[in-house]
PDB file of C-alpha atoms in Angstrom:
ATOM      1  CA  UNK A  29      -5.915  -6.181   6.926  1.00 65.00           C
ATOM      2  CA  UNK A  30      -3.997  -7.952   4.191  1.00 79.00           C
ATOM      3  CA  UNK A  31      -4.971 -11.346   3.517  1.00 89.00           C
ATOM      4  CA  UNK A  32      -1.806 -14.027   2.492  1.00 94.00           C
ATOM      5  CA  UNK A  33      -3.012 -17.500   1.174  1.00 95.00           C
ATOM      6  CA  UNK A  34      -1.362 -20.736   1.041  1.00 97.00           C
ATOM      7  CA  UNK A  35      -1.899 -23.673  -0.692  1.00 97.00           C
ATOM      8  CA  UNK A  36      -1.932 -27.051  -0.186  1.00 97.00           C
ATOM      9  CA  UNK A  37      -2.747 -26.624   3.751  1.00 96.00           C
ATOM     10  CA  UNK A  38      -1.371 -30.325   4.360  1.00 96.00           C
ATOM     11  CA  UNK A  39       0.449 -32.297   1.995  1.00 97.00           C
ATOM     12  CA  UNK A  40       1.934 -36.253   2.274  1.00 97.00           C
ATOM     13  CA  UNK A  41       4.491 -37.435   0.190  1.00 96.00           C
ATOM     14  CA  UNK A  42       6.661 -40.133  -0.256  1.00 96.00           C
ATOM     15  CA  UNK A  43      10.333 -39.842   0.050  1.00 97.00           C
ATOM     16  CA  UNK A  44      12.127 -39.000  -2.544  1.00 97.00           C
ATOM     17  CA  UNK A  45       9.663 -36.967  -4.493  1.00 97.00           C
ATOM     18  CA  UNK A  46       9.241 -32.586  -4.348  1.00 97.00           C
ATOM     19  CA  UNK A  47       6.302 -30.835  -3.375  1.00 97.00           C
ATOM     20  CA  UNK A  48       5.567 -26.992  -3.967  1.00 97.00           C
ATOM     21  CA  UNK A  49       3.749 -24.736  -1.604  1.00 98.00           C
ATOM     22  CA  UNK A  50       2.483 -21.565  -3.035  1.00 97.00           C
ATOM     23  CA  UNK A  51       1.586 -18.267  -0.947  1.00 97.00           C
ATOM     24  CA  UNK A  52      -0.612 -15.266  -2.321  1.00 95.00           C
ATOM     25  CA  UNK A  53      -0.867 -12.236  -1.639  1.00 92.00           C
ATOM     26  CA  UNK A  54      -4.920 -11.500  -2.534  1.00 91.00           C
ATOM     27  CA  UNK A  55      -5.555  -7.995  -2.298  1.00 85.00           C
ATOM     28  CA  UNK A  56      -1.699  -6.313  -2.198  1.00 86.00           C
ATOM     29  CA  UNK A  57       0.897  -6.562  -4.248  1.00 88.00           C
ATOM     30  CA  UNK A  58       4.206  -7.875  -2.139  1.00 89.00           C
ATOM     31  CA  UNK A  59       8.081  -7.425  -3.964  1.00 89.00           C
ATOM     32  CA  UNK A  60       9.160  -9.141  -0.673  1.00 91.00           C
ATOM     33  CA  UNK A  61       8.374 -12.222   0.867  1.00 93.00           C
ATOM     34  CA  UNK A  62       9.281 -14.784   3.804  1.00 94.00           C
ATOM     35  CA  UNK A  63       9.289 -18.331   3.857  1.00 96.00           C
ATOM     36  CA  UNK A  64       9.412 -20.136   7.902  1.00 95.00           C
ATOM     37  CA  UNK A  65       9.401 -22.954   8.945  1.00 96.00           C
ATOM     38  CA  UNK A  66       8.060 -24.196  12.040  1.00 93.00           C
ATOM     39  CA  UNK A  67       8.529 -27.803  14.336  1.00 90.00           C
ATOM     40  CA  UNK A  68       6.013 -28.314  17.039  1.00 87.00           C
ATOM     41  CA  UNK A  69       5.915 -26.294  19.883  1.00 84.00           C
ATOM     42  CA  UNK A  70       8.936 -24.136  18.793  1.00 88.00           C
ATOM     43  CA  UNK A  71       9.276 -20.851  17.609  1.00 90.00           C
ATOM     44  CA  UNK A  72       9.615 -19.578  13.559  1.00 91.00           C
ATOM     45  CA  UNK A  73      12.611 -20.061  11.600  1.00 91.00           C
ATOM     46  CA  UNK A  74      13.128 -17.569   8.819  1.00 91.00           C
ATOM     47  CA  UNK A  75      14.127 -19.767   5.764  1.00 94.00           C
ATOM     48  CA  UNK A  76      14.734 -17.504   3.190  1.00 94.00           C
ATOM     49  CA  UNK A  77      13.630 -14.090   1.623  1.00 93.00           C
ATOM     50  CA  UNK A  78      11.605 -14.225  -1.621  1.00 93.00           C
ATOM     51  CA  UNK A  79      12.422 -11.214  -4.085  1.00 90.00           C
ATOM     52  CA  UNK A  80      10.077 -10.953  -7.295  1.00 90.00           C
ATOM     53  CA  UNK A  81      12.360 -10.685 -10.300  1.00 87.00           C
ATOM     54  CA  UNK A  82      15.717 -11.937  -8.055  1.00 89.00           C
ATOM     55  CA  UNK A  83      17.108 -14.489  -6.572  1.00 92.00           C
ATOM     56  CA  UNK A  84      15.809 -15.391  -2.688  1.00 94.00           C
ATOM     57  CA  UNK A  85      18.411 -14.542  -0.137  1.00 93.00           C
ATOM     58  CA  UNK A  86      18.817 -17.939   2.438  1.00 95.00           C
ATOM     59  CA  UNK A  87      19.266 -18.053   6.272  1.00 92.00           C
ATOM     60  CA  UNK A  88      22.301 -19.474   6.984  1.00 91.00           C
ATOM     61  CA  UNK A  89      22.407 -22.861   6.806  1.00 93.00           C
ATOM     62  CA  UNK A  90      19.662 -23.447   4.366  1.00 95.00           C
ATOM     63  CA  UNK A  91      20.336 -25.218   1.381  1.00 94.00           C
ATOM     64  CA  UNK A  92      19.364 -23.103  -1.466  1.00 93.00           C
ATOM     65  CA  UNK A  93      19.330 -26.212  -3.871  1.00 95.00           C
ATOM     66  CA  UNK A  94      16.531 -28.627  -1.403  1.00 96.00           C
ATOM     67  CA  UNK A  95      14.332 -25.525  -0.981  1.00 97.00           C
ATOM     68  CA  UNK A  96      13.893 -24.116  -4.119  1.00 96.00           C
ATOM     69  CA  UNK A  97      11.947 -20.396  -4.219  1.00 96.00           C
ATOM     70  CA  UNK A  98      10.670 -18.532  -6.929  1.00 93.00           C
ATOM     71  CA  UNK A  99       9.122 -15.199  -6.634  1.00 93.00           C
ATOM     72  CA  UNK A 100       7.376 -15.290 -10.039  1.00 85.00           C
ATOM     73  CA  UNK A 101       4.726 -12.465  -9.664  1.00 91.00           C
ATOM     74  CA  UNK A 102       3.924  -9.255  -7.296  1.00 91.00           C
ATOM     75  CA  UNK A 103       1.475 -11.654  -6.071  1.00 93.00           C
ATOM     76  CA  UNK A 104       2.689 -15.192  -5.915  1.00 95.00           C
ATOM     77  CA  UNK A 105       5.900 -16.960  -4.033  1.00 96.00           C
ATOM     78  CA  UNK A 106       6.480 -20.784  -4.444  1.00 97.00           C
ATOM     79  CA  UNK A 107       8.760 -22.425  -2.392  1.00 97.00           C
ATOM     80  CA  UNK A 108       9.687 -26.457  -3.663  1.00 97.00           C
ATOM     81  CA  UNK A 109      11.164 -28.812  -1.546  1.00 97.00           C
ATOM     82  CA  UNK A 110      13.258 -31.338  -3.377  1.00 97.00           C
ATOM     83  CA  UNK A 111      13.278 -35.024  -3.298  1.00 96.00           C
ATOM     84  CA  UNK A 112      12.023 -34.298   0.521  1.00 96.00           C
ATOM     85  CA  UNK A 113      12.743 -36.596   3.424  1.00 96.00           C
ATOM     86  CA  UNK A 114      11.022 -37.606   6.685  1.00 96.00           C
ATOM     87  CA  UNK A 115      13.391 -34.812   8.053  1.00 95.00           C
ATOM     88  CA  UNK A 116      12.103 -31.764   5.980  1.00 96.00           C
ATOM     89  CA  UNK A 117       8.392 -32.815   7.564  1.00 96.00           C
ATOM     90  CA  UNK A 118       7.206 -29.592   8.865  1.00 96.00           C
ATOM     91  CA  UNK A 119       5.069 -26.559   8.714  1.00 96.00           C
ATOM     92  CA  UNK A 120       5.716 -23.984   6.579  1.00 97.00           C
ATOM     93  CA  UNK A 121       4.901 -20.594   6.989  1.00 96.00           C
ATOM     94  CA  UNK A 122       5.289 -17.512   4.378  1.00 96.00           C
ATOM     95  CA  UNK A 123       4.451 -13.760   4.837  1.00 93.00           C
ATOM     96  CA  UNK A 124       4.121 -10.419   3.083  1.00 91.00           C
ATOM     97  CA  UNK A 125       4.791  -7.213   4.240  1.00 86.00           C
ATOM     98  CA  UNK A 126       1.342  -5.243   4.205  1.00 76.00           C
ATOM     99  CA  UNK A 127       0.981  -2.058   1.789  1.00 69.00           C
ATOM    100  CA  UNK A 128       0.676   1.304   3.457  1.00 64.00           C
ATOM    101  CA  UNK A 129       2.257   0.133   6.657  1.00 58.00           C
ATOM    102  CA  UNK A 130       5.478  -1.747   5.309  1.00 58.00           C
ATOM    103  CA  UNK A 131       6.738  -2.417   8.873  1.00 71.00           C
ATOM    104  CA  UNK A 132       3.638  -4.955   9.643  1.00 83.00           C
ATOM    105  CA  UNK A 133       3.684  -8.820   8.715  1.00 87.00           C
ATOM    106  CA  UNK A 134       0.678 -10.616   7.260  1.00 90.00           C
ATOM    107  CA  UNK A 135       1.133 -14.573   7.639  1.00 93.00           C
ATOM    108  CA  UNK A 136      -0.044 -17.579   5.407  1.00 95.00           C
ATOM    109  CA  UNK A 137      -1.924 -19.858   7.121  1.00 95.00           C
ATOM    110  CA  UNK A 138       0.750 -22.167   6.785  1.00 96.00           C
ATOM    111  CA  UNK A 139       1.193 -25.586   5.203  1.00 97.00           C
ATOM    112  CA  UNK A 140       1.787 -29.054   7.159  1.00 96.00           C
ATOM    113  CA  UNK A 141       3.997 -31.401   5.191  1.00 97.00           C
ATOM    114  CA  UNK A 142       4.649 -35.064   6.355  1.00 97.00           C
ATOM    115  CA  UNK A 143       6.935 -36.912   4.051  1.00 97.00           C
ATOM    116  CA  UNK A 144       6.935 -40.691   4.690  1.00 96.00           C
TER     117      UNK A 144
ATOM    118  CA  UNK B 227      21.684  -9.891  15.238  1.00 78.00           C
ATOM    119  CA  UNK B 228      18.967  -9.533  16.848  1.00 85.00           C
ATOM    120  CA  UNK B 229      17.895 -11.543  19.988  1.00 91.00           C
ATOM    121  CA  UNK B 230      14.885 -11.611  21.467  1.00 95.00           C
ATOM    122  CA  UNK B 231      13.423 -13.937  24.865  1.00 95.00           C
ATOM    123  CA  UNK B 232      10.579 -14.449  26.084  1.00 97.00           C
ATOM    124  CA  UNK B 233       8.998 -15.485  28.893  1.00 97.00           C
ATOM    125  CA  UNK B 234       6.717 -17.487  30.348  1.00 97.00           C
ATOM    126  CA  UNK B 235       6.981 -20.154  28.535  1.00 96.00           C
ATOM    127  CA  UNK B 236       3.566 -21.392  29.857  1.00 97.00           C
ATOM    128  CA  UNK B 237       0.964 -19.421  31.136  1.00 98.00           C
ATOM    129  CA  UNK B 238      -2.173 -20.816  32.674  1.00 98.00           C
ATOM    130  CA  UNK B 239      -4.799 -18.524  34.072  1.00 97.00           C
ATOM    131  CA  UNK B 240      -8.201 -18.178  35.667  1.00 98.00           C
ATOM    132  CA  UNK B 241     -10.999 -16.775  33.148  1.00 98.00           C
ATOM    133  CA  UNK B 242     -11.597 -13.121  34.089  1.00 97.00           C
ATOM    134  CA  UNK B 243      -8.304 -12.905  35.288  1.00 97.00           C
ATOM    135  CA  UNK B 244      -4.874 -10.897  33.696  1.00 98.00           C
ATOM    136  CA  UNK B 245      -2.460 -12.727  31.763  1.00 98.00           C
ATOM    137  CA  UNK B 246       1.422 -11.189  31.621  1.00 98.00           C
ATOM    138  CA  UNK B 247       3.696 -12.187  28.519  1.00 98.00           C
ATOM    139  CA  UNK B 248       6.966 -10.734  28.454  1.00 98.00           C
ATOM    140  CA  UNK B 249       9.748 -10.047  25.888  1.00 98.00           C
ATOM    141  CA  UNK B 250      13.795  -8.754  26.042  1.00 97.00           C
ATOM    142  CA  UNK B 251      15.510  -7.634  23.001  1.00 96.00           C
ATOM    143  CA  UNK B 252      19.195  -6.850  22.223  1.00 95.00           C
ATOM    144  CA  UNK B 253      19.565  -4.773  19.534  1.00 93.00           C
ATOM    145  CA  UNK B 254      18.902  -0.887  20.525  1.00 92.00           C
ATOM    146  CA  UNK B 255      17.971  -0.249  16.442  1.00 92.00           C
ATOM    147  CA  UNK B 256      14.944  -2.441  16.783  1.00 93.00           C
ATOM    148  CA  UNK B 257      11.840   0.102  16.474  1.00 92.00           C
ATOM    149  CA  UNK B 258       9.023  -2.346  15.720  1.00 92.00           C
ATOM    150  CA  UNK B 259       7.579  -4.740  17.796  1.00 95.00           C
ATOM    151  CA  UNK B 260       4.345  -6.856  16.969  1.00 94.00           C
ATOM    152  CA  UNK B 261       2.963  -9.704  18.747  1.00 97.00           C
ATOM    153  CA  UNK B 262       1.308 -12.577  16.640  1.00 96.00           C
ATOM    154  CA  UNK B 263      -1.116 -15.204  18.378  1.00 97.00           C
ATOM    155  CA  UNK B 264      -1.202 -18.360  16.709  1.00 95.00           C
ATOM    156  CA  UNK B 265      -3.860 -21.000  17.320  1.00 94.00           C
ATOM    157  CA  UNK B 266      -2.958 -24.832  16.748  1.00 90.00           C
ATOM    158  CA  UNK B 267      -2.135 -25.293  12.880  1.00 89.00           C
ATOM    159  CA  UNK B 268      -2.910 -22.424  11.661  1.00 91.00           C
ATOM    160  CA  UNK B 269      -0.398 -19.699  11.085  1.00 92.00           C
ATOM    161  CA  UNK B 270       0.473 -16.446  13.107  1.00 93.00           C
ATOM    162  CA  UNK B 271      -1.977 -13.864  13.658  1.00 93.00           C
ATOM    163  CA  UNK B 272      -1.161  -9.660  14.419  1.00 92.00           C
ATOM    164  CA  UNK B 273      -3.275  -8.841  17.269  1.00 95.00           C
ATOM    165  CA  UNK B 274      -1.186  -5.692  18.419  1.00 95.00           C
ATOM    166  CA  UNK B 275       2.049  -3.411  17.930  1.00 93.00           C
ATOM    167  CA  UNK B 276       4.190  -0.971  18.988  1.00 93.00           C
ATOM    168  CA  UNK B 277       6.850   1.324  17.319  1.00 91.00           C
ATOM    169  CA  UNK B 278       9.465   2.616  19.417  1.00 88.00           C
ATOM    170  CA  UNK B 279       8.348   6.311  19.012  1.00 87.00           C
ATOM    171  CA  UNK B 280       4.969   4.914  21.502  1.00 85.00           C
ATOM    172  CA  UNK B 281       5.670   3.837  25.431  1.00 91.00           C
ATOM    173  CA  UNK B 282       1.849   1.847  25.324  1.00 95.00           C
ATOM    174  CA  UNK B 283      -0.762   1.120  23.337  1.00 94.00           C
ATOM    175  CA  UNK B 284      -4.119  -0.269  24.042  1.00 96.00           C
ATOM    176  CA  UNK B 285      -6.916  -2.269  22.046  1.00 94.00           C
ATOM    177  CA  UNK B 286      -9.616  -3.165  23.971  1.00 96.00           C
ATOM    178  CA  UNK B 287      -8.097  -5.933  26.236  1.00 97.00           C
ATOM    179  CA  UNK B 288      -4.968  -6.222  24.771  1.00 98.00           C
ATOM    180  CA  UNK B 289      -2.419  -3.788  25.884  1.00 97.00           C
ATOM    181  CA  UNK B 290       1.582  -3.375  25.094  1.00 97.00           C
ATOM    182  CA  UNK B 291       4.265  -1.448  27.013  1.00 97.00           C
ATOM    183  CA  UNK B 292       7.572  -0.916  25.662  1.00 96.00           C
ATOM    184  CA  UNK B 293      10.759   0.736  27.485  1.00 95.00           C
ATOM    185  CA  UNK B 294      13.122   1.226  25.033  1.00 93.00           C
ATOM    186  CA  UNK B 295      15.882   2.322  27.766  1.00 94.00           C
ATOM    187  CA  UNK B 296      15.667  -1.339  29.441  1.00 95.00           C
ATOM    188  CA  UNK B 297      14.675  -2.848  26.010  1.00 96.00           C
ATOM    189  CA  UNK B 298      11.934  -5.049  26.943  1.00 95.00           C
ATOM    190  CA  UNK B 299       8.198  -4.823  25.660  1.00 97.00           C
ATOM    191  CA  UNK B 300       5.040  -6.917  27.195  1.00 98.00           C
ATOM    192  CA  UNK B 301       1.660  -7.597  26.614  1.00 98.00           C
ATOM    193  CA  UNK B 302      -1.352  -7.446  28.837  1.00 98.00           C
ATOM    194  CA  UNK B 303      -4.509  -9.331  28.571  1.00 98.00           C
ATOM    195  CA  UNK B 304      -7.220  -8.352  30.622  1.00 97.00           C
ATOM    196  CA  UNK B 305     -10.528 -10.381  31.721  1.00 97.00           C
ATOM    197  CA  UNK B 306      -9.016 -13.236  29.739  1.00 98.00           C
ATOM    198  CA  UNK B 307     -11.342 -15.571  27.891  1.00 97.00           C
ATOM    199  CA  UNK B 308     -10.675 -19.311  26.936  1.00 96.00           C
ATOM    200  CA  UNK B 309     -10.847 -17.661  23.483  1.00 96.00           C
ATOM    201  CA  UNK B 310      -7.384 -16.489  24.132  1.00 97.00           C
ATOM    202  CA  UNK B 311      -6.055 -20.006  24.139  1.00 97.00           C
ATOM    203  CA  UNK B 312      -3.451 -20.161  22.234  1.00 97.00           C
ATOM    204  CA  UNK B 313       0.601 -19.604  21.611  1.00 96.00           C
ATOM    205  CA  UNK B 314       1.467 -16.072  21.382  1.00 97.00           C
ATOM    206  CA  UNK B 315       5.091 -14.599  19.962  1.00 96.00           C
ATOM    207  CA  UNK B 316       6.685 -11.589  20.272  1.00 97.00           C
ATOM    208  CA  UNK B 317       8.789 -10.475  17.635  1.00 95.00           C
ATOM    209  CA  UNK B 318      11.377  -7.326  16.451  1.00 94.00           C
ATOM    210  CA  UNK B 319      12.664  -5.763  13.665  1.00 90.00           C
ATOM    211  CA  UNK B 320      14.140  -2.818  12.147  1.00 84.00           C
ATOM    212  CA  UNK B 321      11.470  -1.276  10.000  1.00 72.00           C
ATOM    213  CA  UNK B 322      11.684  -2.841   6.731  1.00 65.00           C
ATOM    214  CA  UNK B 323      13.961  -6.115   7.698  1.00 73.00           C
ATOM    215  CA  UNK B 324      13.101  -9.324   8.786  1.00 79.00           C
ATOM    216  CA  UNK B 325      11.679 -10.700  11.991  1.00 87.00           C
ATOM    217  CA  UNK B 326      13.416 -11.471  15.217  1.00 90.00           C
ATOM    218  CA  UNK B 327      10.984 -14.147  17.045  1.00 92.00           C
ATOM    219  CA  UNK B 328      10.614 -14.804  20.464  1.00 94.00           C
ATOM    220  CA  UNK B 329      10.295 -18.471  22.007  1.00 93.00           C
ATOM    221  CA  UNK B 330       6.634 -18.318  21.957  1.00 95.00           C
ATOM    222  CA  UNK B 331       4.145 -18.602  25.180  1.00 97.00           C
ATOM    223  CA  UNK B 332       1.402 -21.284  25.593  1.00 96.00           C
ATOM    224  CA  UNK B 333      -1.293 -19.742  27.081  1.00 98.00           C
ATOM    225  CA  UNK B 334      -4.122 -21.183  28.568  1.00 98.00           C
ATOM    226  CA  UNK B 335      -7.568 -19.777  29.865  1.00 98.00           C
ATOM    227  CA  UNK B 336      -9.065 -22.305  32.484  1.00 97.00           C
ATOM    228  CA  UNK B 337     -13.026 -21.541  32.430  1.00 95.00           C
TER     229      UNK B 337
END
């Protein structure tokens, strides 16, 4: 199956200050991809939809301008969260839809962020 | 949109014995339905699907029914393994489009 990467896996950062999270696609090319995020022991939250060449298309109710996305390459979404706070501690989740079979979701492994 | 529930919420069972997971949907356009396992901090994996064309599908122990006409979907584990530990989602969609996610079930195999 297709494989998605993320990286960092974990991140800790102070308040104030914005991390990136990057997800790869390594052996597909993906014009499409979604960011989630997850809190313990709940379900995922679709975030936003990354488009390669467009602008991402948010949920409702997430603020384009703290979690920035950028869909730079067929293989390669960032998503930055700006000047993060204790709040936007998470995990964060992106995924691709697989070549061939377009209906079928390949997941990051996701990336735990703990701002202090 | 789309709403989909799930139940249990938690699930413990025997090893060797089946486990039940079961998921309602609302919107009669969904046509896909996957269902992702997801072991502690790591992200969602696809163990099986179903497209609404298909009533069941098996792989090895892990089987899925769907009836489209009462719009619900399950999956089946059989001779369950501590292995299968783990939180498992259901999930629809209309081919192409985003995910609809269900609550999630903890499941736990006691050896």
């Amino acid at each position: 199956g297709a494989v998605v990467s993320q990286h960092p896996s974990r991140v800790i950062c102070k308040s104030g200050t914005s991390v990136k999270i990057e997800c790869r696609s390594l052996d597909f090319q993906a014009t499409t991809m979604f960011w989630y995020r997850q809190f313990p022991k709940q379900s995922l939250m679709l975030m936003a939809t990354s488009n390669e060449g467009s602008k991402a298309t948010y949920e409702q109710g997430v603020e384009k301008d703290k979690f920035l996305i950028n869909h730079a390459s067929l293989t390669l979404s960032t998503l930055t969260v700006t000047s993060a706070h204790p709040e936007d501690s998470s995990f964060y989740i992106c995924s691709a839809p697989g070549t061939g079979d377009r209906e079928t979701q390949y997941f990051g492994p996701g990336t735990r962020l703990l701002v202090l | 949109g789309e709403n989909v529930e799930q139940h249990p919420s938690t699930l413990s069972v025997q090893e060797g014995d089946s486990a039940v997971i079961k998921c309602t949907y609302s919107d009669s356009a969904s046509n896909y339905f996957p269902w992702y396992k997801q072991e502690l901090g790591k992200g969602p994996q696809l163990i099986i699907d179903i497209r609404s064309n298909v009533g069941e599908k098996k792989d090895q122990r892990i089987a899925v029914t769907l009836n489209k006409t009462a719009k619900h979907f399950s999956l089946h584990i059989t001779e369950t393994q501590p292995e299968d530990s783990a939180v498992y989602f259901c999930a629809a969609s209309i081919t192409g489009n985003q995910f609809y996610f269900g609550t999630g079930t903890s499941l736990t195999v006691i050896p």
